[in-house]
Every structure is written in structure tokens, then in C-alpha cells.
Tab-separated table of C-alpha atoms and ligand atoms in Angstrom:
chain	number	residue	atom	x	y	z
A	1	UNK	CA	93.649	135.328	105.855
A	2	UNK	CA	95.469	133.636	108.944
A	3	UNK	CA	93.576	130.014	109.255
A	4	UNK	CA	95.562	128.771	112.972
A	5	UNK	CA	92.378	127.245	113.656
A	6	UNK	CA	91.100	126.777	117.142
A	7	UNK	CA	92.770	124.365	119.755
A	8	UNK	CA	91.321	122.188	122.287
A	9	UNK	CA	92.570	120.452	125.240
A	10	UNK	CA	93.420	116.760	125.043
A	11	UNK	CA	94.469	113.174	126.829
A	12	UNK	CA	97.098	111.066	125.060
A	13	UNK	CA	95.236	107.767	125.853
A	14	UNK	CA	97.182	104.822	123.750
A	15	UNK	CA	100.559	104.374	122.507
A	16	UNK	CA	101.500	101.639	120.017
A	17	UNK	CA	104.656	101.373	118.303
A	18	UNK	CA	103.814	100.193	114.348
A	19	UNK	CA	107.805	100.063	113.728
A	20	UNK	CA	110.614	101.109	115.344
A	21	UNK	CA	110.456	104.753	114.351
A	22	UNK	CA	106.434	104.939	113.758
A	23	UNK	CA	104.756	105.374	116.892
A	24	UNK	CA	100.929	105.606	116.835
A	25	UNK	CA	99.380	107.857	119.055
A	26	UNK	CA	95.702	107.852	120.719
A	27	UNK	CA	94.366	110.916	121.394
A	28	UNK	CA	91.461	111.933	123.457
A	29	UNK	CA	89.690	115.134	123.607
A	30	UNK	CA	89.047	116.155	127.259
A	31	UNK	CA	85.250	117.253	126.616
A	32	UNK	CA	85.020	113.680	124.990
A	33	UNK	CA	84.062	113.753	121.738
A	34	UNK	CA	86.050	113.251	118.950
A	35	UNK	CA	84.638	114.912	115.582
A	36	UNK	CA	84.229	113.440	112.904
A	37	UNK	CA	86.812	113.349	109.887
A	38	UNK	CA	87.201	111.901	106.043
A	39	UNK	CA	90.071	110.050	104.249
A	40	UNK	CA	92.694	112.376	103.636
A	41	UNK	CA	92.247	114.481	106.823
A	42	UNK	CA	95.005	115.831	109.578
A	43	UNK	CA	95.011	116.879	113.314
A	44	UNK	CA	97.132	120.373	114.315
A	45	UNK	CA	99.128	119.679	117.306
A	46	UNK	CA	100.649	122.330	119.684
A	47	UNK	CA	103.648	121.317	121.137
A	48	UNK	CA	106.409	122.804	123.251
A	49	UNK	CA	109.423	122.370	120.799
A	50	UNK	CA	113.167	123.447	122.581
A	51	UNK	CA	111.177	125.487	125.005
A	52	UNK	CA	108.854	127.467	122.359
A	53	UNK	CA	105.154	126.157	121.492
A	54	UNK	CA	105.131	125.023	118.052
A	55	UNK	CA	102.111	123.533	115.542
A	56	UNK	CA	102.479	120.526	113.549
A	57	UNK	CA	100.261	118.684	111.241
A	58	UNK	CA	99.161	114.992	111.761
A	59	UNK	CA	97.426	112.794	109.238
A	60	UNK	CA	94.626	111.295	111.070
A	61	UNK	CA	94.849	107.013	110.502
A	62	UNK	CA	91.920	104.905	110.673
A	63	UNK	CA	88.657	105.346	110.620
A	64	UNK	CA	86.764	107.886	113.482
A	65	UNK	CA	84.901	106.078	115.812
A	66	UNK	CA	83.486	109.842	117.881
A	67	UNK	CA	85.769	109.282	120.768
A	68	UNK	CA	89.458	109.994	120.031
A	69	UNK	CA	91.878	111.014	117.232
A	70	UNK	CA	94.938	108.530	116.048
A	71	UNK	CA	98.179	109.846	114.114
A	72	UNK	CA	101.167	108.183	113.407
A	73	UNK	CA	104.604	109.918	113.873
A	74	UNK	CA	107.784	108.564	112.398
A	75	UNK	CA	110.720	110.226	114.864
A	76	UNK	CA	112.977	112.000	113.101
A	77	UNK	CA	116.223	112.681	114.909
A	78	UNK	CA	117.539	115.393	112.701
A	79	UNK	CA	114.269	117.225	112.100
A	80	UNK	CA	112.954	120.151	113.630
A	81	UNK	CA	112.498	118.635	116.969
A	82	UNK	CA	108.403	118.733	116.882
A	83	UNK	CA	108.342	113.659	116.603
A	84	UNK	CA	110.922	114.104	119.166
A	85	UNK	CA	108.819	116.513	121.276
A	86	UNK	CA	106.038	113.959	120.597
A	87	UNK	CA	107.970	110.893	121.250
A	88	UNK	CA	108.285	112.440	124.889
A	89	UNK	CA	104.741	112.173	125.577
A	90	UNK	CA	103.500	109.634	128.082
A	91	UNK	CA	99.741	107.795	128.109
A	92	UNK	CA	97.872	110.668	130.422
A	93	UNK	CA	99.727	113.687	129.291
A	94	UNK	CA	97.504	116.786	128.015
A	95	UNK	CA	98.135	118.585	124.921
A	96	UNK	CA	96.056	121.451	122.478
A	97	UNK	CA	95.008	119.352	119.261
A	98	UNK	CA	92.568	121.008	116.609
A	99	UNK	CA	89.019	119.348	114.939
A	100	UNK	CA	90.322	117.913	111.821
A	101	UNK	CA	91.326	119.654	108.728
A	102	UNK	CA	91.509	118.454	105.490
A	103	UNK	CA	93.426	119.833	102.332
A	104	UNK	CA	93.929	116.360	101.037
A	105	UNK	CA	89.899	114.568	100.310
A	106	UNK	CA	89.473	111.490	98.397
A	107	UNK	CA	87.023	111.936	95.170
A	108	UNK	CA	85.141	108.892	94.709
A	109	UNK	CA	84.252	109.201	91.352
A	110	UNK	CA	86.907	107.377	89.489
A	111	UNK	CA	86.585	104.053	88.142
A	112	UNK	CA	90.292	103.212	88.760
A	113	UNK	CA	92.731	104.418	91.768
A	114	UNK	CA	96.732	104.099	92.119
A	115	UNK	CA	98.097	104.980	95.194
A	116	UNK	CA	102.020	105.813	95.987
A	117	UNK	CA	103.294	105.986	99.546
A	118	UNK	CA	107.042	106.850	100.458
A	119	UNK	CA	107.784	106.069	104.303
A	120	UNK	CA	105.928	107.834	106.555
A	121	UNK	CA	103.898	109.281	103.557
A	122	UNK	CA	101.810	106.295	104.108
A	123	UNK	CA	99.417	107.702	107.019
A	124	UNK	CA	96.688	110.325	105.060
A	125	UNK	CA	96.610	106.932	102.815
A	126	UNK	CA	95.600	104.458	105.022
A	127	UNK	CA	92.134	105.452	105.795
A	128	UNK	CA	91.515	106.100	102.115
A	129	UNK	CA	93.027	102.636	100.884
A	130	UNK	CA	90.186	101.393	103.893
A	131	UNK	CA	87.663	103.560	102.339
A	132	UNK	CA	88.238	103.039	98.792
A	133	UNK	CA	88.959	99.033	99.124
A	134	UNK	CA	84.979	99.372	100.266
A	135	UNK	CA	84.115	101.539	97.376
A	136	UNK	CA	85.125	99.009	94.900
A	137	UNK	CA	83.157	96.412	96.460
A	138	UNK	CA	80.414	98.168	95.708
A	139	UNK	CA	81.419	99.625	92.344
A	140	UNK	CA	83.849	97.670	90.790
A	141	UNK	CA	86.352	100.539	90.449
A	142	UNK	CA	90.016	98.765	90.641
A	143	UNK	CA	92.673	100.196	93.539
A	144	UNK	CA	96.375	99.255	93.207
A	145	UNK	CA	99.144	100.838	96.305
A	146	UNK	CA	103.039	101.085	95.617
A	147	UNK	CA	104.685	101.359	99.261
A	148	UNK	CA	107.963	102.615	99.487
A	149	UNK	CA	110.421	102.242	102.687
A	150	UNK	CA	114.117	102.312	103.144
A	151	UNK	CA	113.900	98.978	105.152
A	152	UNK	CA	111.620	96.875	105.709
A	153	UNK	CA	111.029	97.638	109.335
A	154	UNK	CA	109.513	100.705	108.114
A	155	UNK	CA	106.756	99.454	106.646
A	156	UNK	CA	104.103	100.965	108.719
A	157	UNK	CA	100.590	99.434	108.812
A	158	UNK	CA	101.753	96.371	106.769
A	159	UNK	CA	99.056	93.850	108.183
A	160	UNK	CA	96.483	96.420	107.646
A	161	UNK	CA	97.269	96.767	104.441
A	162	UNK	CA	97.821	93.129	103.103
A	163	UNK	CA	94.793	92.050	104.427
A	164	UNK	CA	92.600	94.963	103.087
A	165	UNK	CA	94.755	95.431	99.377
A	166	UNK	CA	95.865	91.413	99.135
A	167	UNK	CA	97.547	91.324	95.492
A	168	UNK	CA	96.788	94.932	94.834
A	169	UNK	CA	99.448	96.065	96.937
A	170	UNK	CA	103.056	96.306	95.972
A	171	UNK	CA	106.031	97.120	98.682
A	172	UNK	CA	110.038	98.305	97.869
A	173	UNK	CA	112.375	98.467	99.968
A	174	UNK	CA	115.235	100.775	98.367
A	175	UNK	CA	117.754	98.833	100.604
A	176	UNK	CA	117.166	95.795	98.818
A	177	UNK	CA	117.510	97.512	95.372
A	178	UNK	CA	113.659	97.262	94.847
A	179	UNK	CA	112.955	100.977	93.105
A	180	UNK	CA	109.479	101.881	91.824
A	181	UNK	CA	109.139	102.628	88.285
A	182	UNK	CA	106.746	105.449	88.191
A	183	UNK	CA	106.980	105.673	84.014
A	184	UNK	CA	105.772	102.343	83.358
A	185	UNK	CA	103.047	102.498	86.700
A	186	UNK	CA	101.306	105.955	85.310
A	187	UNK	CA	101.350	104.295	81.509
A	188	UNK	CA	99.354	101.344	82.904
A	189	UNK	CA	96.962	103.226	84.534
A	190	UNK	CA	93.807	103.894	81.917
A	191	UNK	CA	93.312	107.825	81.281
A	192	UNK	CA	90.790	108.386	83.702
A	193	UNK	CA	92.373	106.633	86.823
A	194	UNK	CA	93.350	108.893	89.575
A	195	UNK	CA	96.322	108.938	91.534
A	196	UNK	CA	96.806	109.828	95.514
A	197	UNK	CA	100.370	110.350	96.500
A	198	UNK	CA	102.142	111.519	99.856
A	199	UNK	CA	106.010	111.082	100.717
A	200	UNK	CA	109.023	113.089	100.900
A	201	UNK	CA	109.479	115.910	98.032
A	202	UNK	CA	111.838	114.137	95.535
A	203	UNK	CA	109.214	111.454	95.377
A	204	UNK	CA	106.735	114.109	95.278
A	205	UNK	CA	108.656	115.563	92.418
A	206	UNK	CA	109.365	112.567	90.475
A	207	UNK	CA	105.827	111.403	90.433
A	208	UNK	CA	104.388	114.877	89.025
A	209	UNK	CA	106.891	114.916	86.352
A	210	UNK	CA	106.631	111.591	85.193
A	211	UNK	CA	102.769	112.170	85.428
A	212	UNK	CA	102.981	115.590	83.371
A	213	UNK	CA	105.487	113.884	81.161
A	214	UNK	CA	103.149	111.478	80.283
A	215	UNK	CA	100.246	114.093	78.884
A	216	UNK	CA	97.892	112.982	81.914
A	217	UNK	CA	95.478	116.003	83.504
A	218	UNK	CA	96.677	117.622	86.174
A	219	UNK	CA	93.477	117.352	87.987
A	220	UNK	CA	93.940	113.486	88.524
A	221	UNK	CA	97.195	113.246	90.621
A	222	UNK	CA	96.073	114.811	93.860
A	223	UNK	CA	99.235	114.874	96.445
A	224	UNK	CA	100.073	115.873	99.921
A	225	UNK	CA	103.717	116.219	101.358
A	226	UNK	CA	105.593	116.485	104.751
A	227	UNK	CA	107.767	119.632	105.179
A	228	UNK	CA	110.781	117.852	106.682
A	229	UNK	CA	112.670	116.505	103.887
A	230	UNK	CA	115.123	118.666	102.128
A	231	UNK	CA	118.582	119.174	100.623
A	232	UNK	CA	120.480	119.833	103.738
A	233	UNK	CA	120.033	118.818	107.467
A	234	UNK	CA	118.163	121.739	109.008
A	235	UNK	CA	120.444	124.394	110.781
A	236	UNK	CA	120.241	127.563	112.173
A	237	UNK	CA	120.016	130.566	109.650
A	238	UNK	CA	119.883	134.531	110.147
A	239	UNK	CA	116.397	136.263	108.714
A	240	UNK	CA	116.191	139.470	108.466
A	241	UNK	CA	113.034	141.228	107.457
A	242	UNK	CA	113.560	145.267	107.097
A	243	UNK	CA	109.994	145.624	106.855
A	244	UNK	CA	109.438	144.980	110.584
A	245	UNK	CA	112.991	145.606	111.399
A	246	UNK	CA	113.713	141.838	112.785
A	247	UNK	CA	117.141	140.309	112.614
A	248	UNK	CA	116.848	137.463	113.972
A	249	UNK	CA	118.726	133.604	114.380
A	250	UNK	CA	116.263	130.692	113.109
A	251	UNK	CA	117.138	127.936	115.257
A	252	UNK	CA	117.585	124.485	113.747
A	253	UNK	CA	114.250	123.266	115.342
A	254	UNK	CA	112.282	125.600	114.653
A	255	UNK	CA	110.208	126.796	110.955
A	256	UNK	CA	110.997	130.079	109.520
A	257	UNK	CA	107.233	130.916	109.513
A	258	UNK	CA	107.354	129.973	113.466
A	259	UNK	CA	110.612	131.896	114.358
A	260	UNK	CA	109.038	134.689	112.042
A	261	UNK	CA	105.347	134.819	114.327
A	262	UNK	CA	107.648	134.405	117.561
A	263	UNK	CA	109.435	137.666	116.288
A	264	UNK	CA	105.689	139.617	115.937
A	265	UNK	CA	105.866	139.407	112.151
A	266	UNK	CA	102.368	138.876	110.607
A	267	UNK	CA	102.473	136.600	108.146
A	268	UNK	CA	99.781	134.176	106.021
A	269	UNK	CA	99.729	130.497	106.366
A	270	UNK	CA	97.119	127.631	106.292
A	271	UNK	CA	98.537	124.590	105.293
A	272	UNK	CA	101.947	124.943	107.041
A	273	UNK	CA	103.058	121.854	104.793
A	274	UNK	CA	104.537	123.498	101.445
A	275	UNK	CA	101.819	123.173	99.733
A	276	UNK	CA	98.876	126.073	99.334
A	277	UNK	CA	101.805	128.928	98.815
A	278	UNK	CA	99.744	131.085	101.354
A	279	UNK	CA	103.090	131.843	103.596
A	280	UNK	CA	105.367	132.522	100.485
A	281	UNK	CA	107.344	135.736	101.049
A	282	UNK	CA	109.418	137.642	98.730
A	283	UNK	CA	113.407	137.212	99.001
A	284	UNK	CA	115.074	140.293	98.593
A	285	UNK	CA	118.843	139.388	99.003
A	286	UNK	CA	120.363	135.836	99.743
A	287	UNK	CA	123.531	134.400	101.236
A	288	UNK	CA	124.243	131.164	100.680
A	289	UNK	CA	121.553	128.681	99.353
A	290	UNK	CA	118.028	128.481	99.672
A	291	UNK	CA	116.830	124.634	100.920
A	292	UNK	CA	113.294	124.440	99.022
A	293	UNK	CA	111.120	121.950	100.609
A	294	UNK	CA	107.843	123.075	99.084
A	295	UNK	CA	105.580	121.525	96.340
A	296	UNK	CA	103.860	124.841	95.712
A	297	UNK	CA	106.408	127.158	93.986
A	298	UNK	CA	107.820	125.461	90.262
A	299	UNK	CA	111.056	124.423	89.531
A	300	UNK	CA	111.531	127.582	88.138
A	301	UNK	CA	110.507	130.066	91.153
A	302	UNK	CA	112.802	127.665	93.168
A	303	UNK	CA	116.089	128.717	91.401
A	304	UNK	CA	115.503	131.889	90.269
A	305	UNK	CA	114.677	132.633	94.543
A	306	UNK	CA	112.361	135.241	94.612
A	307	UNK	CA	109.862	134.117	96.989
A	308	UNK	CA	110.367	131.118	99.553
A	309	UNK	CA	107.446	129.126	101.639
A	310	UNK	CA	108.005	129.964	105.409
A	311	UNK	CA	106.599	126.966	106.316
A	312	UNK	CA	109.097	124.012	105.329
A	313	UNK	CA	111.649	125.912	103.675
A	314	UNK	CA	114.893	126.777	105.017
A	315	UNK	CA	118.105	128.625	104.215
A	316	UNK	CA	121.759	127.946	104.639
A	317	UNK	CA	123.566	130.860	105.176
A	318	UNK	CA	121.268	134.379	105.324
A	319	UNK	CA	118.209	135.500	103.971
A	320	UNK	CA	116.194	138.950	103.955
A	321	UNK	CA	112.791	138.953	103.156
A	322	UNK	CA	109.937	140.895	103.102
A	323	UNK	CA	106.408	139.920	103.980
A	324	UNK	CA	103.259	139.825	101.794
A	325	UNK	CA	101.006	140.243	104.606
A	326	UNK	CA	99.978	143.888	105.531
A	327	UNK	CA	97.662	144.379	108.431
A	328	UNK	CA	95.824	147.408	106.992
B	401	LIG	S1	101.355	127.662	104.726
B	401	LIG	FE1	100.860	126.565	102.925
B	401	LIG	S2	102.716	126.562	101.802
B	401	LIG	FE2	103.252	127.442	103.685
């Protein structure tokens, strides 16, 4: 399976900047309508990244009203180039966007809901905090958010978010020493509350050991990540996959999985954000240290180093891999 879904053209229409490194983007398909999405859901985007076209996921923010998409991109000067590529655009210019995807749906069944954003983690969770602040009106199910941000400029969405959480919604803003205590959080939570997380992979890490050191089913802490956080800045690495006989340079911008299609190897992907394991490919010898910025492979996969997710992960030194994907 190979899930690139398909691409239409599109407007940018609006630009808003939420903080001084979130800028929200309004997005217009050219035949008009926008379809429909749910809380949770994200937008591909094809973009021309250091002179090679490039996908990368959005969350979509705020609620669809048919007629465009809105994501929120936090610009990240020492990522893989794909906010800076998007920080470029100008109201009127066209790019390819997909229909909206979603590996990350809100179940409305649970009486109680704790939500935990870290920085720009915050976007697949504003549409649900919208959505589920309704639900309990109706229902009586309680909703509590923890917001995390290195400074309080970050705080995307902030007025959004008082106004629709009030009391129920907690900020902390590491540079003032205010650190969330995920223990004590998950053991006030009754057993069948439900947790929604999204934020960079320590956090991500953190949250599903405290929850699994606390005895709570797996089930109810549902997460989604972003690929661009890991151990070391991302720089260029050599790949070389006998297989297919490529020997090739990854460049700093670019994903492995990307610099492995542009090189004609066939590989598997879907979510292209660490999480679904679809792109993971075997590691047959390594030179230097593997940068693991998935959520899918365990703690134990990651430093033993026998398979690594294309999508996010990266390498300092060398690598040679082969692929799981066979054409026949
Ligand atoms: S495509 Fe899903 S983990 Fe890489």
C-alpha cells in the first residue's frame, strides 16, 4: 500500500500571524469547494522545498465552513525547510493541497476529556477543544487543556481558547519555570477519561509513560506528533540501499523517505508523521547514530536499530538499509 493521496490545485487566500512564529494560513481550493473535515483532521501540502517538491502534513484549525482549508505553521528555522518554504507564500499564490485526512478522530463517548498541547502541538486540538466544549454542554462530560509553550508569545490561539475553555484551561510557559506535572494530571483524571495529546516527541514520550506507568488502558490516550523534533539538528547523511543499488547524500532539508522516492526507491508510507510504522525499513549496518523521531517503534526497537521510520527519522553519520516494499 502507497496512500500519497490525490492533490488538487489551490489559492492561498488569508494570512494571519497568531504569534510571531505561528502563521495561519487560508487556503482556497481553485474548483471552490472546500470538503468537509472532523476534529483531529490534516491537509497534505506539496511544496517546492530547496528546489525539490516535497509533502507535508497540516492539522486543519477551526471548524470547515465548505469554502477553504486553514492550518497553522510554526516556522522552524532549523527544520527541514518545508514552514520556511511556506512562510514564502504570498495571498494569491497556487499550491497542490489534498481533501483532508485524518489519523487522529475525536471519540465522543467519554464522560471526561484531558487534553495536553506542547507548542505548535496545539493545532489538531483546537477544533476538538471547539467541538468537545459543545459536547459537554449537551452532556455534561467535563474537558480540562494543559498548554505548553517555551514563551509566552507562543501561545497560539490563546483568545480562542480562554474564551471557549475559561477555568478549564491551564497554560506553562517552561521559561518561567512553569512545568506540567503529567503524574499527578493522569492520577486525577477518573479511569474512564480519555486523553488527546500532540507536541514534540519527548512530550509525546513522557505522557505515554507516565500514562502506562499509571496502569491506565492504552486505548484512552490517543496521540498525534510532528516529525521535526529530534536529538540533533537535522544534517545531511549518506543512505545507501544495496537493494536498489542507491548511494546517495540526504540533504539536511529533505526526509529520508523523500530523498529515498527522489532516488526511484519504492517504499510504503501513509502517515509520513512517525506514527503508523508503514515506511519502517530494516537497518542493515550503521555509522554513527541513529536520530529517532518516531512514536511508532518502542524504546526498545529504537536502540537496538534494526528498523528506522523514513519519514521523520534521521541519521548522523551513514546508514544502509534495505526496503520492505517489493513491487512484485
Ligand atoms: S509513514 Fe507512517 S511512520 Fe512513516
Amino acid at each position: 500500500m502507497k496512500s500519497n493521496q490525490t492533490l488538487y490545485p489551490a489559492t492561498v487566500v488569508a494570512l494571519r500571524d497568531l504569534t510571531p512564529t505561528v502563521r495561519e494560513f487560508e487556503i482556497q481550493p481553485v474548483e471552490g469547494v472546500a470538503a468537509p473535515w472532523e476534529a483531529g483532521a490534516h491537509l497534505q501540502v506539496q511544496l517546492l522545498v530547496d528546489g525539490q517538491v516535497q509533502t507535508r502534513c497540516y492539522s486543519l484549525v477551526g471548524l470547515p465552513d465548505g469554502a477553504s482549508y486553514r492550518i497553522a505553521v510554526k516556522r522552524m528555522d532549523d527544520g527541514r525547510g518545508g514552514s520556511r518554504a511556506m512562510w514564502q507564500l504570498a495571498v494569491g499564490d497556487r499550491l497542490q493541497v489534498s481533501e483532508p485526512q485524518n489519523h487522529f478522530p475525536l471519540d465522543l463517548s467519554a464522560p471526561h476529556y484531558l487534553l495536553v498541547a506542547g507548542g505548535i502541538g496545539i493545532t489538531p486540538l483546537v477544533m476538538m477543544v471547539q467541538q468537545l466544549q459543545a459536547h459537554a454542554l449537551k452532556t455534561g462530560a467535563t474537558l480540562r487543556m494543559l498548554y505548553g509553550v517555551r514563551t509566552q508569545d507562543e501561545l497560539a490561539f490563546l483568545p480562542l481558547l480562554r474564551e471557549t475553555l475559561g477555568d478549564a484551561l491551564q497554560t506553562f510557559v517552561s521559561e518561567r519555570g512553569e512545568v506540567m506535572n503529567l503524574a499527578a494530571e493522569i492520577a486525577a483524571l477518573p479511569g474512564d477519561a480519555q486523553l488527546y495529546t500532540c507536541g514534540p516527541v519527548p512530550m509525546l514520550e513522557a505522557l505515554r509513560k507516565a500514562w502506562s506507568d499509571a496502569g491506565r488502558p492504552a486505548a484512552g490516550l490517543r496521540f498525534e506528533t510532528f516529525g521535526s523534533s529530534g536529538r540533533f539538528a537535522a544534517q545531511a547523511f549518506r543512505v545507501q540501499v544495496p537493494r536498489h543499488h542507491v548511494d546517495i547524500m540526504v540533504p539536511a532539508g529533505s526526509t529520508l523517505l523523500d530523498a529515498l522516492e527522489n532516488a526511484g526507491v519504492e517504499t510504503l508510507s501513509d502517515c509520513r508523521r512517525g506514527e503508523c510504522g508503514l515506511c519502517a525499513m530494516d537497518v542493515l549496518a550503521l555509522e554513527g547514530e541513529a536520530d529517532h523521531r518516531d512514536v511508532f517503534l518502542s524504546e526498545h526497537e529504537k536502540q537496538q536499530c534494526s528498523r528506522i521510520c523514513a519519514c521523520v527519522s534521521r541519521v548522523v553519520g551513514s546508514v544502509t538499509l534495505d526496503s520492505a516494499y517489493r513491487s512484485d
